[in-house]
PDB file of C-alpha atoms in Angstrom:
ATOM      1  CA  MET A1367       1.262  -1.334  71.162  1.00 70.00           C
ATOM      2  CA  LYS A1368       3.500  -2.521  68.332  1.00 79.00           C
ATOM      3  CA  VAL A1369       5.045  -5.934  68.410  1.00 86.00           C
ATOM      4  CA  LYS A1370       7.688  -7.033  65.875  1.00 89.00           C
ATOM      5  CA  ALA A1371       6.901 -10.538  64.705  1.00 93.00           C
ATOM      6  CA  LYS A1372       8.574 -12.886  62.310  1.00 94.00           C
ATOM      7  CA  LYS A1373       7.035 -15.899  60.545  1.00 94.00           C
ATOM      8  CA  VAL A1374       9.595 -18.608  60.163  1.00 94.00           C
ATOM      9  CA  ASN A1375       9.161 -21.918  58.381  1.00 93.00           C
ATOM     10  CA  ALA A1376      10.717 -24.831  60.293  1.00 93.00           C
ATOM     11  CA  PHE A1377      11.702 -28.298  58.955  1.00 89.00           C
ATOM     12  CA  THR A1378      12.206 -27.098  55.517  1.00 86.00           C
ATOM     13  CA  ASP A1379      14.718 -25.226  53.266  1.00 81.00           C
ATOM     14  CA  SER A1380      12.049 -23.275  51.258  1.00 77.00           C
ATOM     15  CA  LEU A1381       9.296 -20.887  51.954  1.00 75.00           C
ATOM     16  CA  GLU A1382       6.702 -23.215  50.527  1.00 76.00           C
ATOM     17  CA  GLY A1383       7.373 -26.184  52.870  1.00 81.00           C
ATOM     18  CA  GLY A1384       7.655 -27.104  56.491  1.00 88.00           C
ATOM     19  CA  ASN A1385       5.599 -25.663  59.301  1.00 91.00           C
ATOM     20  CA  PRO A1386       5.408 -21.867  59.885  1.00 92.00           C
ATOM     21  CA  ALA A1387       5.794 -20.518  63.383  1.00 95.00           C
ATOM     22  CA  GLY A1388       5.586 -17.032  64.727  1.00 96.00           C
ATOM     23  CA  VAL A1389       8.695 -15.732  66.609  1.00 97.00           C
ATOM     24  CA  ILE A1390       8.579 -12.682  68.955  1.00 96.00           C
ATOM     25  CA  LEU A1391      12.207 -12.040  70.172  1.00 93.00           C
ATOM     26  CA  ASN A1392      11.521  -9.022  72.271  1.00 82.00           C
ATOM     27  CA  SER A1393       8.308  -9.812  74.084  1.00 75.00           C
ATOM     28  CA  PRO A1394       6.862  -6.791  75.826  1.00 74.00           C
ATOM     29  CA  ASP A1395       4.360  -7.186  78.681  1.00 83.00           C
ATOM     30  CA  LEU A1396       1.717  -9.030  76.694  1.00 90.00           C
ATOM     31  CA  THR A1397      -1.272 -10.737  78.303  1.00 91.00           C
ATOM     32  CA  ASP A1398      -2.064 -14.404  77.517  1.00 91.00           C
ATOM     33  CA  LYS A1399      -5.056 -13.244  75.557  1.00 91.00           C
ATOM     34  CA  GLN A1400      -2.871 -10.906  73.506  1.00 92.00           C
ATOM     35  CA  MET A1401      -0.326 -13.640  72.782  1.00 92.00           C
ATOM     36  CA  ALA A1402      -3.061 -16.011  71.603  1.00 91.00           C
ATOM     37  CA  TYR A1403      -4.516 -13.132  69.410  1.00 91.00           C
ATOM     38  CA  ILE A1404      -1.054 -12.444  67.791  1.00 92.00           C
ATOM     39  CA  THR A1405      -0.803 -16.177  66.908  1.00 92.00           C
ATOM     40  CA  LYS A1406      -4.205 -16.073  65.293  1.00 92.00           C
ATOM     41  CA  GLN A1407      -3.359 -12.908  63.339  1.00 93.00           C
ATOM     42  CA  LEU A1408      -0.211 -14.553  62.117  1.00 94.00           C
ATOM     43  CA  LYS A1409      -2.202 -17.512  60.850  1.00 91.00           C
ATOM     44  CA  VAL A1410       0.205 -20.078  62.334  1.00 92.00           C
ATOM     45  CA  SER A1411      -0.269 -23.002  64.615  1.00 91.00           C
ATOM     46  CA  GLU A1412       2.022 -21.670  67.325  1.00 94.00           C
ATOM     47  CA  THR A1413       4.024 -18.520  68.133  1.00 96.00           C
ATOM     48  CA  ALA A1414       6.979 -18.528  70.421  1.00 97.00           C
ATOM     49  CA  PHE A1415       7.546 -15.489  72.822  1.00 97.00           C
ATOM     50  CA  VAL A1416      11.033 -15.055  74.112  1.00 96.00           C
ATOM     51  CA  PHE A1417      11.554 -13.690  77.725  1.00 94.00           C
ATOM     52  CA  PRO A1418      14.468 -13.460  80.148  1.00 93.00           C
ATOM     53  CA  SER A1419      14.852 -16.369  82.540  1.00 95.00           C
ATOM     54  CA  ASN A1420      16.324 -16.681  86.057  1.00 95.00           C
ATOM     55  CA  ILE A1421      16.901 -20.462  85.769  1.00 97.00           C
ATOM     56  CA  ALA A1422      17.883 -20.931  82.052  1.00 97.00           C
ATOM     57  CA  ASP A1423      19.317 -18.955  79.166  1.00 96.00           C
ATOM     58  CA  PHE A1424      15.911 -17.964  77.822  1.00 95.00           C
ATOM     59  CA  LYS A1425      12.290 -18.464  78.708  1.00 96.00           C
ATOM     60  CA  ILE A1426       9.979 -19.380  75.895  1.00 97.00           C
ATOM     61  CA  ARG A1427       6.264 -19.434  75.983  1.00 97.00           C
ATOM     62  CA  PHE A1428       4.276 -21.055  73.205  1.00 97.00           C
ATOM     63  CA  PHE A1429       0.739 -20.049  72.180  1.00 96.00           C
ATOM     64  CA  SER A1430      -1.640 -21.645  69.759  1.00 93.00           C
ATOM     65  CA  PRO A1431      -4.661 -19.515  68.520  1.00 90.00           C
ATOM     66  CA  LYS A1432      -6.645 -20.817  71.397  1.00 89.00           C
ATOM     67  CA  ILE A1433      -4.420 -21.658  74.378  1.00 91.00           C
ATOM     68  CA  GLU A1434      -0.886 -21.782  75.712  1.00 95.00           C
ATOM     69  CA  VAL A1435       0.953 -25.057  75.136  1.00 95.00           C
ATOM     70  CA  ASN A1436       3.745 -26.494  77.254  1.00 95.00           C
ATOM     71  CA  LEU A1437       6.170 -27.065  74.432  1.00 96.00           C
ATOM     72  CA  CYS A1438       6.283 -26.742  70.631  1.00 95.00           C
ATOM     73  CA  GLY A1439       8.939 -28.446  68.391  1.00 94.00           C
ATOM     74  CA  HIS A1440       8.754 -26.485  65.178  1.00 94.00           C
ATOM     75  CA  ALA A1441       8.472 -23.108  67.095  1.00 96.00           C
ATOM     76  CA  THR A1442      11.521 -24.031  69.148  1.00 97.00           C
ATOM     77  CA  ILE A1443      13.573 -24.687  65.970  1.00 96.00           C
ATOM     78  CA  ALA A1444      12.252 -21.541  64.345  1.00 96.00           C
ATOM     79  CA  THR A1445      12.974 -19.365  67.383  1.00 97.00           C
ATOM     80  CA  PHE A1446      16.596 -20.491  67.990  1.00 97.00           C
ATOM     81  CA  PHE A1447      17.375 -20.432  64.196  1.00 95.00           C
ATOM     82  CA  THR A1448      16.062 -16.840  64.194  1.00 96.00           C
ATOM     83  CA  MET A1449      18.046 -15.974  67.313  1.00 95.00           C
ATOM     84  CA  ALA A1450      21.155 -17.340  65.673  1.00 94.00           C
ATOM     85  CA  LEU A1451      20.594 -15.170  62.500  1.00 92.00           C
ATOM     86  CA  GLU A1452      19.999 -12.162  64.820  1.00 91.00           C
ATOM     87  CA  GLY A1453      23.384 -12.595  66.570  1.00 88.00           C
ATOM     88  CA  PHE A1454      22.190 -13.828  69.999  1.00 89.00           C
ATOM     89  CA  PHE A1455      25.119 -16.307  70.155  1.00 85.00           C
ATOM     90  CA  PRO A1456      28.625 -14.778  70.277  1.00 77.00           C
ATOM     91  CA  ASN A1457      30.940 -15.206  67.326  1.00 73.00           C
ATOM     92  CA  ASN A1458      28.635 -17.878  65.812  1.00 73.00           C
ATOM     93  CA  TYR A1459      30.323 -20.731  67.526  1.00 79.00           C
ATOM     94  CA  ASN A1460      28.449 -23.982  68.062  1.00 86.00           C
ATOM     95  CA  SER A1461      26.367 -23.651  71.250  1.00 88.00           C
ATOM     96  CA  VAL A1462      24.094 -25.482  73.606  1.00 94.00           C
ATOM     97  CA  VAL A1463      21.676 -23.283  75.370  1.00 95.00           C
ATOM     98  CA  LYS A1464      18.754 -24.047  77.717  1.00 96.00           C
ATOM     99  CA  GLN A1465      15.283 -22.931  77.305  1.00 97.00           C
ATOM    100  CA  GLU A1466      12.834 -22.690  80.188  1.00 98.00           C
ATOM    101  CA  THR A1467       9.475 -23.940  79.107  1.00 97.00           C
ATOM    102  CA  LYS A1468       6.291 -25.127  80.830  1.00 96.00           C
ATOM    103  CA  ALA A1469       7.466 -28.643  80.065  1.00 95.00           C
ATOM    104  CA  GLY A1470      10.766 -28.096  81.915  1.00 96.00           C
ATOM    105  CA  ILE A1471      14.281 -26.855  81.175  1.00 97.00           C
ATOM    106  CA  LEU A1472      15.359 -28.358  77.819  1.00 97.00           C
ATOM    107  CA  PRO A1473      18.695 -28.007  75.890  1.00 97.00           C
ATOM    108  CA  VAL A1474      18.814 -26.656  72.398  1.00 97.00           C
ATOM    109  CA  SER A1475      22.003 -26.997  70.209  1.00 96.00           C
ATOM    110  CA  ILE A1476      22.883 -24.499  67.508  1.00 94.00           C
ATOM    111  CA  GLU A1477      25.432 -25.560  64.911  1.00 93.00           C
ATOM    112  CA  PHE A1478      27.229 -23.204  62.563  1.00 91.00           C
ATOM    113  CA  SER A1479      29.045 -23.982  59.273  1.00 89.00           C
ATOM    114  CA  ASP A1480      32.614 -22.984  58.574  1.00 86.00           C
ATOM    115  CA  ASP A1481      31.435 -19.679  57.045  1.00 86.00           C
ATOM    116  CA  ARG A1482      29.571 -18.987  60.369  1.00 84.00           C
ATOM    117  CA  SER A1483      26.085 -19.350  58.814  1.00 88.00           C
ATOM    118  CA  VAL A1484      23.456 -21.339  60.710  1.00 90.00           C
ATOM    119  CA  ASN A1485      23.749 -25.016  59.705  1.00 90.00           C
ATOM    120  CA  ARG A1486      21.416 -26.800  62.070  1.00 91.00           C
ATOM    121  CA  VAL A1487      19.210 -26.299  65.185  1.00 94.00           C
ATOM    122  CA  MET A1488      18.394 -29.421  67.278  1.00 94.00           C
ATOM    123  CA  MET A1489      16.090 -29.597  70.312  1.00 94.00           C
ATOM    124  CA  THR A1490      15.908 -32.061  73.163  1.00 94.00           C
ATOM    125  CA  GLN A1491      12.460 -33.063  74.343  1.00 95.00           C
ATOM    126  CA  LYS A1492      11.442 -34.462  77.759  1.00 94.00           C
ATOM    127  CA  LYS A1493      11.897 -38.073  78.595  1.00 94.00           C
ATOM    128  CA  PRO A1494       8.910 -39.951  77.287  1.00 96.00           C
ATOM    129  CA  ILE A1495       5.865 -40.725  79.418  1.00 97.00           C
ATOM    130  CA  LEU A1496       3.552 -43.551  78.199  1.00 98.00           C
ATOM    131  CA  LYS A1497       0.119 -44.051  79.756  1.00 98.00           C
ATOM    132  CA  ASP A1498      -2.050 -47.116  79.151  1.00 98.00           C
ATOM    133  CA  ILE A1499      -5.537 -46.040  78.218  1.00 97.00           C
ATOM    134  CA  TYR A1500      -8.906 -47.482  77.274  1.00 96.00           C
ATOM    135  CA  LEU A1501      -9.337 -46.862  73.564  1.00 95.00           C
ATOM    136  CA  ASP A1502     -12.598 -47.447  71.645  1.00 96.00           C
ATOM    137  CA  ILE A1503     -11.390 -48.213  68.175  1.00 96.00           C
ATOM    138  CA  TYR A1504     -14.887 -47.894  66.752  1.00 97.00           C
ATOM    139  CA  GLU A1505     -15.160 -44.381  68.197  1.00 98.00           C
ATOM    140  CA  ILE A1506     -11.693 -43.441  66.682  1.00 98.00           C
ATOM    141  CA  ALA A1507     -12.726 -44.853  63.264  1.00 98.00           C
ATOM    142  CA  ASP A1508     -15.979 -42.920  63.454  1.00 98.00           C
ATOM    143  CA  SER A1509     -14.162 -39.660  64.173  1.00 98.00           C
ATOM    144  CA  LEU A1510     -11.884 -40.314  61.276  1.00 98.00           C
ATOM    145  CA  LYS A1511     -14.736 -41.380  58.907  1.00 98.00           C
ATOM    146  CA  ILE A1512     -13.070 -44.656  58.053  1.00 98.00           C
ATOM    147  CA  SER A1513     -13.990 -48.339  58.660  1.00 97.00           C
ATOM    148  CA  VAL A1514     -12.464 -49.916  61.782  1.00 97.00           C
ATOM    149  CA  ASP A1515     -10.491 -52.428  59.679  1.00 96.00           C
ATOM    150  CA  LYS A1516      -8.392 -49.589  58.328  1.00 97.00           C
ATOM    151  CA  ILE A1517      -6.859 -49.160  61.793  1.00 97.00           C
ATOM    152  CA  ASP A1518      -4.099 -51.408  63.130  1.00 95.00           C
ATOM    153  CA  ASP A1519      -5.655 -52.485  66.432  1.00 93.00           C
ATOM    154  CA  SER A1520      -2.679 -54.667  67.361  1.00 94.00           C
ATOM    155  CA  LEU A1521      -0.394 -51.852  68.706  1.00 96.00           C
ATOM    156  CA  PRO A1522      -0.340 -50.955  72.371  1.00 97.00           C
ATOM    157  CA  LYS A1523      -3.213 -48.621  73.397  1.00 97.00           C
ATOM    158  CA  GLN A1524      -1.376 -45.737  75.010  1.00 98.00           C
ATOM    159  CA  SER A1525      -0.974 -41.987  74.949  1.00 98.00           C
ATOM    160  CA  VAL A1526       2.525 -40.592  75.001  1.00 98.00           C
ATOM    161  CA  SER A1527       4.249 -37.307  75.807  1.00 97.00           C
ATOM    162  CA  THR A1528       7.713 -35.823  75.312  1.00 96.00           C
ATOM    163  CA  GLY A1529       6.269 -32.452  76.358  1.00 95.00           C
ATOM    164  CA  LEU A1530       2.723 -32.775  75.107  1.00 95.00           C
ATOM    165  CA  PHE A1531       0.489 -35.779  75.128  1.00 97.00           C
ATOM    166  CA  THR A1532      -0.701 -37.164  71.825  1.00 97.00           C
ATOM    167  CA  LEU A1533      -2.562 -40.302  70.749  1.00 98.00           C
ATOM    168  CA  PRO A1534      -0.766 -42.627  68.320  1.00 98.00           C
ATOM    169  CA  VAL A1535      -3.160 -44.158  65.766  1.00 98.00           C
ATOM    170  CA  CYS A1536      -1.672 -46.475  63.121  1.00 98.00           C
ATOM    171  CA  VAL A1537      -3.506 -46.919  59.916  1.00 98.00           C
ATOM    172  CA  GLU A1538      -2.977 -49.721  57.443  1.00 96.00           C
ATOM    173  CA  SER A1539      -1.886 -47.897  54.314  1.00 96.00           C
ATOM    174  CA  PHE A1540      -0.658 -44.607  52.835  1.00 97.00           C
ATOM    175  CA  GLU A1541      -3.797 -44.289  50.640  1.00 97.00           C
ATOM    176  CA  THR A1542      -5.945 -44.489  53.829  1.00 97.00           C
ATOM    177  CA  LEU A1543      -3.921 -41.914  55.613  1.00 98.00           C
ATOM    178  CA  LYS A1544      -3.922 -39.531  52.593  1.00 97.00           C
ATOM    179  CA  SER A1545      -7.667 -39.838  52.024  1.00 97.00           C
ATOM    180  CA  ILE A1546      -8.826 -39.199  55.620  1.00 98.00           C
ATOM    181  CA  LYS A1547     -11.262 -36.291  55.950  1.00 98.00           C
ATOM    182  CA  PRO A1548     -11.983 -36.344  59.768  1.00 98.00           C
ATOM    183  CA  ASP A1549     -14.692 -34.915  61.847  1.00 98.00           C
ATOM    184  CA  PHE A1550     -12.667 -32.518  63.909  1.00 98.00           C
ATOM    185  CA  GLU A1551     -15.372 -31.881  66.513  1.00 98.00           C
ATOM    186  CA  LYS A1552     -15.499 -35.591  67.315  1.00 98.00           C
ATOM    187  CA  ILE A1553     -11.663 -35.654  67.438  1.00 98.00           C
ATOM    188  CA  LYS A1554     -11.660 -32.807  69.945  1.00 97.00           C
ATOM    189  CA  LYS A1555     -14.152 -34.471  72.163  1.00 98.00           C
ATOM    190  CA  ILE A1556     -12.139 -37.687  72.238  1.00 98.00           C
ATOM    191  CA  CYS A1557      -8.894 -35.748  72.937  1.00 97.00           C
ATOM    192  CA  ASP A1558     -10.557 -33.986  75.862  1.00 97.00           C
ATOM    193  CA  LYS A1559     -11.792 -37.297  77.214  1.00 97.00           C
ATOM    194  CA  LEU A1560      -8.307 -38.982  76.874  1.00 97.00           C
ATOM    195  CA  ASP A1561      -6.508 -35.756  77.998  1.00 97.00           C
ATOM    196  CA  VAL A1562      -4.321 -35.583  74.905  1.00 97.00           C
ATOM    197  CA  GLY A1563      -3.614 -32.657  72.595  1.00 96.00           C
ATOM    198  CA  SER A1564      -3.788 -34.397  69.317  1.00 97.00           C
ATOM    199  CA  PHE A1565      -4.241 -37.571  67.175  1.00 97.00           C
ATOM    200  CA  HIS A1566      -1.006 -38.450  65.493  1.00 97.00           C
ATOM    201  CA  LEU A1567      -1.953 -40.795  62.657  1.00 98.00           C
ATOM    202  CA  PHE A1568       0.769 -42.696  60.974  1.00 97.00           C
ATOM    203  CA  THR A1569       1.390 -45.601  58.575  1.00 97.00           C
ATOM    204  CA  PHE A1570       4.401 -47.667  58.007  1.00 95.00           C
ATOM    205  CA  GLN A1571       3.801 -47.404  54.215  1.00 95.00           C
ATOM    206  CA  THR A1572       6.009 -44.480  53.203  1.00 93.00           C
ATOM    207  CA  LEU A1573       6.935 -42.499  50.068  1.00 91.00           C
ATOM    208  CA  GLU A1574      10.674 -42.579  50.924  1.00 89.00           C
ATOM    209  CA  PRO A1575      12.183 -46.017  51.445  1.00 86.00           C
ATOM    210  CA  ARG A1576      14.471 -44.712  54.265  1.00 87.00           C
ATOM    211  CA  SER A1577      11.515 -43.268  56.260  1.00 91.00           C
ATOM    212  CA  ILE A1578       9.995 -45.066  59.240  1.00 91.00           C
ATOM    213  CA  TYR A1579       6.465 -43.851  58.825  1.00 95.00           C
ATOM    214  CA  HIS A1580       4.381 -41.311  57.118  1.00 95.00           C
ATOM    215  CA  ALA A1581       2.160 -39.152  59.405  1.00 96.00           C
ATOM    216  CA  ARG A1582      -0.672 -36.620  59.767  1.00 97.00           C
ATOM    217  CA  ASN A1583      -1.471 -34.741  63.007  1.00 97.00           C
ATOM    218  CA  PHE A1584      -4.935 -33.448  64.025  1.00 97.00           C
ATOM    219  CA  ALA A1585      -5.076 -31.025  66.904  1.00 96.00           C
ATOM    220  CA  PRO A1586      -8.361 -29.205  67.095  1.00 96.00           C
ATOM    221  CA  VAL A1587      -7.978 -28.875  70.859  1.00 94.00           C
ATOM    222  CA  TYR A1588      -5.262 -26.216  70.107  1.00 92.00           C
ATOM    223  CA  GLY A1589      -7.283 -24.533  67.383  1.00 90.00           C
ATOM    224  CA  ILE A1590      -5.196 -26.411  64.748  1.00 91.00           C
ATOM    225  CA  ASN A1591      -7.314 -28.826  62.713  1.00 95.00           C
ATOM    226  CA  GLU A1592      -4.211 -30.213  61.019  1.00 95.00           C
ATOM    227  CA  ASP A1593      -0.662 -29.423  61.804  1.00 91.00           C
ATOM    228  CA  PRO A1594       1.696 -29.665  58.700  1.00 87.00           C
ATOM    229  CA  VAL A1595       4.706 -30.986  60.642  1.00 86.00           C
ATOM    230  CA  THR A1596       4.926 -31.473  64.435  1.00 90.00           C
ATOM    231  CA  GLY A1597       8.100 -31.842  66.390  1.00 92.00           C
ATOM    232  CA  THR A1598       6.624 -32.718  69.726  1.00 93.00           C
ATOM    233  CA  ALA A1599       4.086 -35.376  68.434  1.00 95.00           C
ATOM    234  CA  ASN A1600       6.675 -37.021  66.251  1.00 94.00           C
ATOM    235  CA  GLY A1601       9.171 -37.084  69.154  1.00 94.00           C
ATOM    236  CA  ALA A1602       6.454 -38.708  71.293  1.00 96.00           C
ATOM    237  CA  VAL A1603       5.297 -41.299  68.719  1.00 96.00           C
ATOM    238  CA  CYS A1604       8.882 -42.363  67.867  1.00 95.00           C
ATOM    239  CA  SER A1605       9.452 -42.860  71.617  1.00 95.00           C
ATOM    240  CA  TYR A1606       6.262 -44.852  71.716  1.00 97.00           C
ATOM    241  CA  LEU A1607       7.434 -47.159  68.916  1.00 96.00           C
ATOM    242  CA  LEU A1608      10.871 -47.589  70.420  1.00 95.00           C
ATOM    243  CA  ARG A1609       9.746 -48.237  73.918  1.00 95.00           C
ATOM    244  CA  ASN A1610       7.210 -50.870  72.698  1.00 96.00           C
ATOM    245  CA  ASN A1611       9.884 -52.488  70.470  1.00 94.00           C
ATOM    246  CA  ILE A1612       7.897 -51.853  67.349  1.00 94.00           C
ATOM    247  CA  ILE A1613      10.972 -50.255  65.756  1.00 89.00           C
ATOM    248  CA  HIS A1614      14.612 -50.583  66.753  1.00 83.00           C
ATOM    249  CA  GLU A1615      16.397 -47.846  64.971  1.00 77.00           C
ATOM    250  CA  ASN A1616      17.708 -44.964  67.129  1.00 70.00           C
ATOM    251  CA  TYR A1617      18.186 -42.551  64.209  1.00 70.00           C
ATOM    252  CA  LEU A1618      14.915 -41.973  62.525  1.00 71.00           C
ATOM    253  CA  ILE A1619      14.137 -40.289  59.266  1.00 61.00           C
TER     254      ILE A1619
END
């Protein structure tokens, strides 16, 4: 069986940056095991497989090297950008289409420039769900191999999802965030215990003055020790910060 796969970097304007995703536009009858295998062979965190849908415009399934995930931000952007380039949307007019995912039916907007080239792809995630949890800060610090005073323990202890549950962990400085070399096995055990897919570490110290926070994402549950850029976890953590009145901006950079 031959499968035509594309590797597409989302959240960037160069081949060196962003987060690469696999995109399979014409998915044959692949098994779950084969889809996970393809993702592993492409050496990407997730691959999106496009299928027909009876309840939306397209059905998208997202696979990490280990398991299927309900939703993936960067793979959504990569997929619909690729579909736009391949002429899936008539006459290259601005469109809003719906994708059927395991997280629900979600809109995706495709915007074109005056010359009909693809300008921007924007996704809508699910309404945020926040869960109060018991969090052992000492256990978190141990998994990150940092002292407990490097973690901001004042923020609400919650997991949050806009499609996938993640654990927000605020650290006190950019230098701390940059230097962390975690124990991924310990992170995986904590994620399993808390029923989250990743740790989303962030700090309010940023390189760019306009940015809200700087972040790193650890997701060994999905077979991804560190994800370069994550759409779903950033969507979730931004919602967490807004819902808890930690930030007040609606447009975040």
